[in-house]
Coordinates of C-alpha atoms in Angstrom, one line a residue:
M140 CA 2.8 -4.5 68.5
S141 CA 0.2 -3.8 65.8
R142 CA 0.6 -0.3 64.3
N143 CA -3.1 0.1 63.4
H144 CA -5.7 0.6 66.0
K145 CA -9.4 1.3 66.0
L146 CA -9.7 4.4 68.3
L147 CA -7.6 6.9 70.1
V148 CA -9.3 9.1 72.7
K149 CA -6.7 11.7 73.5
N150 CA -6.1 14.5 76.0
A151 CA -9.1 13.9 78.3
K152 CA -9.3 16.1 81.3
Q153 CA -10.1 13.0 83.4
V154 CA -10.2 9.3 82.6
V155 CA -12.1 7.3 85.3
L156 CA -10.7 3.7 85.2
I157 CA -12.7 2.6 88.2
C158 CA -10.2 -0.2 88.9
N159 CA -6.6 -0.6 87.9
N160 CA -5.5 -3.9 89.5
G161 CA -8.0 -6.3 87.9
E162 CA -10.5 -6.2 90.7
K163 CA -13.7 -8.2 90.0
Y164 CA -15.8 -6.0 92.3
L165 CA -15.4 -3.3 94.8
T166 CA -16.8 -3.1 98.4
K167 CA -17.2 0.1 100.4
H168 CA -13.6 1.2 100.8
G169 CA -12.7 0.6 97.1
M170 CA -16.0 2.2 95.9
N171 CA -14.8 5.5 97.6
N172 CA -11.3 5.4 96.1
L173 CA -11.8 5.0 92.4
S174 CA -8.9 5.1 90.1
V175 CA -8.8 8.4 88.1
I176 CA -6.1 9.7 85.8
E177 CA -5.9 13.4 84.9
N178 CA -4.9 14.5 81.4
A179 CA -5.0 11.0 79.9
S180 CA -5.6 9.1 76.7
V181 CA -7.1 5.7 75.8
V182 CA -6.2 3.4 72.9
I183 CA -8.7 0.7 71.7
G184 CA -7.3 -1.9 69.4
S185 CA -8.6 -3.3 66.1
D186 CA -10.2 -6.2 68.1
G187 CA -12.3 -3.7 70.1
L188 CA -10.3 -4.3 73.3
I189 CA -8.5 -1.6 75.4
R190 CA -4.8 -1.6 74.5
A191 CA -3.6 1.2 76.7
V192 CA -4.8 3.8 79.2
G193 CA -2.5 6.4 80.7
P194 CA -1.1 9.9 80.8
A195 CA -1.6 11.7 77.5
E196 CA 2.2 12.3 77.0
T197 CA 3.0 8.7 77.6
I198 CA 0.4 7.4 75.2
R199 CA 1.5 10.0 72.6
A200 CA 5.1 8.9 72.8
R201 CA 4.3 5.2 72.8
Y202 CA 2.0 5.3 69.8
S203 CA 3.7 8.0 67.7
E204 CA 4.2 5.6 64.8
S205 CA 0.7 4.1 65.0
S206 CA -2.4 4.8 62.9
F207 CA -6.0 5.0 64.1
D208 CA -9.2 4.5 62.3
N209 CA -10.7 7.2 64.5
V210 CA -9.3 9.9 66.8
I211 CA -11.4 11.8 69.3
D212 CA -9.8 14.9 70.9
A213 CA -11.3 14.8 74.4
T214 CA -9.6 18.0 75.6
G215 CA -11.7 19.4 78.5
M216 CA -13.8 16.2 78.6
C217 CA -14.1 13.2 80.8
V218 CA -13.9 9.5 79.9
L219 CA -15.8 6.8 81.9
P220 CA -16.5 3.1 81.4
G221 CA -19.8 2.4 79.7
L222 CA -22.6 2.0 82.2
I223 CA -24.0 -1.4 83.0
D224 CA -27.7 -1.9 83.8
A225 CA -27.9 -5.1 85.9
H226 CA -31.7 -5.5 85.9
T227 CA -34.3 -4.8 83.2
H228 CA -37.6 -6.2 81.8
P229 CA -37.5 -4.7 78.3
V230 CA -39.5 -7.1 76.2
W231 CA -43.2 -6.5 76.5
A232 CA -46.4 -5.2 74.8
G233 CA -49.3 -3.2 76.2
D234 CA -49.3 0.2 77.8
R235 CA -49.6 0.5 81.5
V236 CA -49.5 4.3 81.9
H237 CA -53.0 4.1 83.5
E238 CA -51.6 2.2 86.4
F239 CA -49.4 5.1 87.3
A240 CA -52.5 7.1 88.1
M241 CA -53.8 4.2 90.3
K242 CA -50.5 4.1 92.3
L243 CA -50.6 7.9 92.7
A244 CA -54.1 7.5 94.1
G245 CA -52.7 5.0 96.7
A246 CA -53.0 1.6 95.2
T247 CA -50.2 -0.8 96.2
Y248 CA -48.3 -3.0 93.8
M249 CA -50.1 -6.1 94.9
E250 CA -53.5 -4.4 94.8
V251 CA -52.9 -3.5 91.2
H252 CA -51.7 -7.0 90.6
R253 CA -54.8 -8.6 92.2
A254 CA -57.1 -6.2 90.1
G255 CA -55.8 -7.8 86.9
G256 CA -53.2 -5.2 86.2
G257 CA -49.5 -5.4 86.7
I258 CA -47.6 -8.4 85.3
H259 CA -50.8 -10.2 84.3
Y260 CA -51.9 -7.3 82.1
T261 CA -48.6 -7.3 80.4
V262 CA -48.6 -11.1 80.0
E263 CA -51.9 -11.0 78.2
H264 CA -50.6 -8.4 75.7
T265 CA -47.2 -10.0 75.3
R266 CA -48.7 -13.4 74.6
A267 CA -50.8 -11.9 71.8
A268 CA -48.0 -9.8 70.3
A269 CA -46.0 -10.8 67.2
A270 CA -42.3 -11.4 67.7
S271 CA -41.5 -8.8 65.1
D272 CA -43.5 -6.2 67.0
L273 CA -41.7 -7.1 70.3
L274 CA -38.4 -6.9 68.5
T275 CA -39.2 -3.4 67.1
S276 CA -40.1 -2.1 70.6
L277 CA -37.1 -3.8 72.2
R278 CA -34.7 -2.3 69.7
S279 CA -36.1 1.2 70.4
R280 CA -35.8 0.7 74.2
L281 CA -32.2 -0.6 74.0
Q282 CA -31.2 2.3 71.7
R283 CA -32.7 4.7 74.2
M284 CA -30.7 3.1 77.0
Q285 CA -27.6 3.2 74.8
R286 CA -28.0 7.0 74.3
A287 CA -28.1 7.3 78.1
G288 CA -24.8 5.6 78.4
T289 CA -25.6 1.9 78.9
T290 CA -23.3 -0.4 77.0
L291 CA -24.1 -3.7 78.8
V292 CA -27.7 -4.6 79.8
E293 CA -29.4 -7.5 81.5
C294 CA -32.6 -8.4 79.6
K295 CA -35.3 -10.7 81.2
S296 CA -38.1 -12.8 79.8
G297 CA -41.0 -13.2 82.2
Y298 CA -44.2 -11.9 80.5
G299 CA -45.2 -15.2 79.0
L300 CA -45.4 -17.5 82.0
E301 CA -45.8 -20.4 79.6
L302 CA -43.3 -22.1 77.2
Q303 CA -44.2 -20.6 73.9
T304 CA -44.2 -16.9 74.9
E305 CA -41.1 -17.2 77.2
L306 CA -39.2 -18.7 74.3
K307 CA -40.6 -16.0 71.9
M308 CA -39.2 -13.4 74.3
L309 CA -35.8 -15.0 74.6
E310 CA -35.6 -15.4 70.8
V311 CA -36.4 -11.7 70.5
I312 CA -33.6 -10.9 72.9
E313 CA -31.2 -13.1 70.9
E314 CA -32.1 -11.3 67.7
A315 CA -31.5 -7.9 69.4
R316 CA -28.1 -9.2 70.6
S317 CA -27.1 -10.1 67.0
S318 CA -28.4 -6.8 65.4
L319 CA -27.4 -4.1 67.9
P320 CA -24.0 -3.1 69.3
I321 CA -25.2 -3.0 72.9
N322 CA -24.0 -6.0 75.0
I323 CA -26.8 -8.2 76.4
S324 CA -26.9 -10.7 79.3
S325 CA -30.0 -12.8 78.8
T326 CA -32.2 -14.0 81.7
Y327 CA -34.9 -16.6 81.8
C328 CA -37.6 -15.4 84.2
G329 CA -40.5 -17.8 83.6
A330 CA -41.3 -17.6 87.3
H331 CA -42.1 -13.9 87.2
A332 CA -45.7 -14.6 88.4
V333 CA -48.0 -17.5 88.9
P334 CA -50.2 -17.8 85.7
K335 CA -53.9 -17.2 86.1
G336 CA -55.7 -20.5 86.8
K337 CA -52.6 -22.2 88.2
T338 CA -51.4 -22.9 91.7
V339 CA -47.8 -22.2 92.8
A340 CA -47.2 -25.9 92.7
E341 CA -48.6 -26.3 89.2
A342 CA -46.6 -23.3 87.9
T343 CA -43.4 -24.7 89.5
E344 CA -44.0 -28.1 87.9
D345 CA -44.5 -26.6 84.5
I346 CA -41.3 -24.7 84.8
L347 CA -39.3 -27.7 86.0
Q348 CA -40.8 -30.3 83.7
V349 CA -41.7 -28.4 80.5
Q350 CA -40.0 -25.0 80.2
L351 CA -36.5 -25.6 81.5
P352 CA -36.0 -28.9 79.7
R353 CA -36.9 -27.2 76.4
L354 CA -34.7 -24.3 77.2
K355 CA -31.8 -26.7 77.9
E356 CA -32.3 -28.3 74.5
L357 CA -32.2 -25.0 72.6
M358 CA -29.2 -23.8 74.5
S359 CA -27.4 -27.1 73.8
A360 CA -28.2 -26.8 70.1
G361 CA -26.7 -23.3 70.1
R362 CA -30.1 -21.7 69.2
L363 CA -30.3 -19.6 72.3
Q364 CA -27.8 -17.9 74.6
V365 CA -29.2 -17.6 78.1
H366 CA -27.0 -16.6 81.0
N367 CA -29.2 -16.2 84.1
I368 CA -32.2 -17.7 85.9
D369 CA -34.6 -15.5 87.8
V370 CA -37.7 -16.1 90.1
F371 CA -39.9 -13.5 91.8
C372 CA -39.7 -14.8 95.4
E373 CA -42.5 -13.1 97.2
Q374 CA -45.7 -13.7 99.3
G375 CA -48.5 -14.5 96.9
V376 CA -46.0 -15.3 94.1
F377 CA -43.3 -18.0 94.5
D378 CA -42.5 -19.1 98.0
L379 CA -39.1 -20.2 99.3
V380 CA -39.6 -23.9 98.5
S381 CA -40.6 -23.4 94.9
T382 CA -38.0 -20.6 94.4
R383 CA -35.3 -22.9 95.6
A384 CA -36.3 -25.8 93.3
I385 CA -36.4 -23.6 90.2
L386 CA -33.2 -21.8 90.9
Q387 CA -31.4 -25.1 91.7
A388 CA -32.6 -26.6 88.4
G389 CA -31.4 -23.5 86.5
K390 CA -28.0 -23.7 88.2
E391 CA -27.7 -27.3 87.2
M392 CA -28.2 -26.2 83.6
G393 CA -25.2 -23.8 84.0
L394 CA -27.3 -20.6 84.5
N395 CA -26.3 -18.0 87.0
I396 CA -28.7 -17.5 89.9
N397 CA -29.9 -13.9 89.7
F398 CA -33.3 -13.4 91.2
H399 CA -35.9 -11.0 92.8
G400 CA -35.9 -11.3 96.6
D401 CA -37.1 -9.6 99.8
E402 CA -38.9 -6.8 98.0
L403 CA -42.2 -6.4 99.6
H404 CA -41.9 -8.8 102.6
P405 CA -38.9 -10.3 104.5
M406 CA -38.8 -13.8 102.9
N407 CA -35.3 -14.8 103.9
S408 CA -34.5 -14.8 100.2
A409 CA -31.1 -13.4 100.8
E410 CA -30.1 -16.2 103.1
M411 CA -31.4 -18.8 100.7
G412 CA -29.7 -17.1 97.7
A413 CA -26.4 -17.0 99.5
E414 CA -26.7 -20.7 100.4
L415 CA -27.4 -21.6 96.7
G416 CA -24.4 -19.5 95.6
A417 CA -26.5 -16.9 93.8
L418 CA -24.5 -14.5 91.7
A419 CA -26.9 -11.7 92.6
I420 CA -30.2 -10.8 94.3
S421 CA -32.3 -7.8 93.2
H422 CA -34.6 -5.5 95.2
L423 CA -33.9 -6.4 98.9
E424 CA -36.0 -3.5 100.3
E425 CA -36.9 -5.9 103.2
V426 CA -33.6 -7.8 103.6
T427 CA -32.7 -8.8 107.1
D428 CA -29.4 -8.1 108.9
E429 CA -28.7 -11.8 108.8
G430 CA -29.4 -11.8 105.0
M431 CA -26.8 -9.1 104.5
V432 CA -24.2 -11.0 106.4
A433 CA -24.9 -14.1 104.4
M434 CA -24.7 -12.2 101.1
A435 CA -21.4 -10.6 102.0
K436 CA -19.9 -14.0 103.0
A437 CA -21.1 -15.7 99.8
K438 CA -20.1 -12.7 97.6
T439 CA -23.6 -12.5 96.3
A440 CA -24.2 -9.1 94.8
A441 CA -27.1 -6.9 95.8
V442 CA -28.7 -5.3 92.7
L443 CA -30.5 -2.3 94.1
L444 CA -33.3 -0.6 92.1
P445 CA -33.9 3.0 93.1
T446 CA -36.7 3.6 90.5
T447 CA -38.9 0.8 92.0
A448 CA -38.8 2.1 95.6
Y449 CA -39.3 5.6 94.3
I450 CA -42.3 4.9 92.1
L451 CA -44.0 2.4 94.5
R452 CA -43.2 4.6 97.5
L453 CA -41.5 1.6 99.2
P454 CA -39.0 1.8 102.0
Q455 CA -35.6 2.4 100.4
P456 CA -33.2 -0.6 100.4
R457 CA -30.7 -0.2 103.2
A458 CA -27.7 0.5 100.9
R459 CA -25.5 2.0 103.7
D460 CA -26.1 -1.0 106.0
M461 CA -25.2 -3.3 103.1
L462 CA -22.0 -1.5 102.3
D463 CA -21.1 -1.5 106.0
A464 CA -21.7 -5.3 106.1
G465 CA -19.3 -5.8 103.1
V466 CA -22.0 -6.6 100.5
I467 CA -21.2 -6.0 96.9
V468 CA -23.7 -3.3 95.8
A469 CA -24.7 -2.9 92.2
L470 CA -27.5 -0.9 90.5
G471 CA -30.1 -1.5 87.9
S472 CA -32.9 0.5 86.3
D473 CA -35.6 -2.2 86.6
F474 CA -36.9 -0.9 83.3
N475 CA -40.4 -2.3 82.9
P476 CA -44.0 -1.1 82.5
N477 CA -44.1 -0.4 86.2
A478 CA -40.9 1.6 86.4
Y479 CA -40.3 3.2 83.0
C480 CA -36.8 4.5 83.3
C481 CA -34.1 3.9 80.6
S482 CA -31.4 6.1 82.2
M483 CA -28.7 4.8 84.5
P484 CA -27.6 8.4 85.2
V485 CA -31.0 9.0 86.7
V486 CA -30.7 5.7 88.6
M487 CA -27.4 6.8 90.0
H488 CA -28.8 10.2 91.0
L489 CA -31.7 8.5 92.8
A490 CA -29.3 6.1 94.5
C491 CA -27.3 9.0 95.8
V492 CA -30.2 11.1 97.1
N493 CA -32.6 8.4 98.3
M494 CA -30.2 5.6 99.3
R495 CA -27.4 7.9 100.4
L496 CA -24.7 6.5 98.2
S497 CA -21.8 8.8 97.4
M498 CA -21.3 9.6 93.7
T499 CA -18.2 7.4 93.6
E500 CA -20.2 4.5 95.2
A501 CA -23.0 5.0 92.7
L502 CA -20.6 5.0 89.7
A503 CA -18.8 1.8 90.9
A504 CA -22.3 0.2 91.5
A505 CA -23.2 1.0 87.9
T506 CA -20.0 -0.2 86.4
I507 CA -17.7 -2.9 87.9
N508 CA -20.2 -4.2 90.5
A509 CA -23.0 -4.3 88.0
A510 CA -20.6 -6.2 85.7
F511 CA -19.9 -8.6 88.5
A512 CA -23.6 -9.2 89.1
L513 CA -23.9 -10.4 85.5
G514 CA -20.7 -12.5 85.6
H515 CA -18.9 -10.1 83.2
S516 CA -16.4 -8.2 85.5
D517 CA -13.5 -9.9 83.8
T518 CA -14.4 -8.2 80.5
H519 CA -16.5 -5.1 81.4
G520 CA -17.0 -2.5 84.1
S521 CA -13.6 -0.7 84.1
L522 CA -11.1 0.9 81.7
E523 CA -8.3 -1.6 82.0
V524 CA -6.1 -3.2 79.3
N525 CA -7.7 -6.2 77.5
K526 CA -11.2 -5.3 78.7
H527 CA -13.9 -4.4 76.1
G528 CA -13.5 -0.9 74.7
D529 CA -16.8 0.4 76.0
L530 CA -16.8 4.0 77.2
L531 CA -18.5 7.3 77.5
I532 CA -17.1 10.7 76.7
L533 CA -18.7 13.6 78.7
N534 CA -18.7 17.2 77.7
A535 CA -17.7 18.1 81.2
T536 CA -14.5 18.7 83.1
R537 CA -15.6 16.6 86.0
W538 CA -17.2 13.2 85.6
E539 CA -19.6 13.8 88.5
H540 CA -21.8 16.0 86.2
L541 CA -23.2 12.7 84.8
I542 CA -24.9 12.1 88.2
Y543 CA -25.2 15.6 89.5
Q544 CA -27.3 16.9 86.6
L545 CA -30.7 15.2 87.2
G546 CA -32.1 14.2 83.8
G547 CA -29.2 16.1 82.1
H548 CA -27.4 13.2 80.5
Q549 CA -28.7 14.1 77.1
E550 CA -26.7 17.3 77.1
V551 CA -23.7 15.8 79.0
I552 CA -22.9 12.6 77.1
R553 CA -21.0 13.6 73.9
F554 CA -20.0 10.1 72.7
V555 CA -20.9 6.5 73.5
V556 CA -18.4 3.9 72.3
I557 CA -18.9 0.1 72.3
G558 CA -16.0 -2.1 71.2
G559 CA -14.1 0.9 70.0
N560 CA -16.9 2.0 67.6
V561 CA -18.8 5.2 68.2
V562 CA -22.4 4.2 68.5
Y563 CA -23.8 7.5 69.6
D564 CA -22.4 10.9 68.4
N565 CA -24.3 13.6 70.2
D566 CA -23.8 17.0 68.8
K567 CA -26.5 18.5 71.0
T568 CA -24.4 18.7 74.1
L569 CA -24.2 22.0 75.9
D570 CA -21.2 23.7 77.5
L571 CA -21.6 23.9 81.3

């Protein structure tokens, strides 16, 4: 055994492992029975992977002859896995704060969309923006997420709707991946809306014949890493036929199917996604009972987005019904110009209050299940040996304070660690 390690976090009041038997996801029963160790320590090796988690006395005896690059005394504190945000749109230009006033006055999402706002407004500004400016704003947003405890984030394109800008966005995401510590799962979302002046059929043809073939070339040449394919399957956007064709083409390229479905209208997106072997479907405010059964059987994760339903005053996704049906429930912030939230602790709080999740369910949904929705639960989402050393240290004696204190994460999160490296050292925490 190597004698030198990167990080020792010792004497924590609580260490929340989430899982301890290599589970790739948790359903309802497991989400309410998380693995927690009292008075524990964590060792992260020089390779950034977890080497040991266990009672403080056991770790102290086992590693008495070892040296550590960094030691954090977590006495009176809690340790959790880094949070995972399974759905974001963080690359864009153009300010849409004015639309918030429209929505407060009663305008629906599609009314804003038809008035030239929404996605099309952002597309216009993102197409015109320099890649360097998009990268600057993306870095700022990702660092803000990181300070709120996110250590793995899904990042979508989707504000180009044509080849040049979609690739510009994916290249910006690639640059952020190489220059920031936060882990990124990249998603091609060229079917986020139908471009102005095109029909659904024409937009679908452009994606299938122009955009995806070029994306495949760049991925094969090692110039881009893209993991997922997304389509906004909705009335007035992409119908079931076009959605199926695009998702199937992406799957044949090796991309995970991870798409928007059943948000504003019941489209039977869940049934179709389950049939296609989708890794995850997001939104699902209007999912049918049959769709839930299909998703549970196919092990297709439901990525629920509390901020969207909250801001748009939509019916809440039926999280409790999904859990009862055996669906794998995950959470995402849906960070975008419509739902400007960088904080997974706030997302978990909203999920508890508005979707009636328990705090343990919300934490599992924002860790191991969000990792599963991105195809990363073998490496992320729990504090288990040989997983990535990504964790949070809270200045609290109970981990629940991260969710309980609405908007209080800035005073609760003491350290954020990614790969065994402290990426956020917050000396502004307050004692409870």
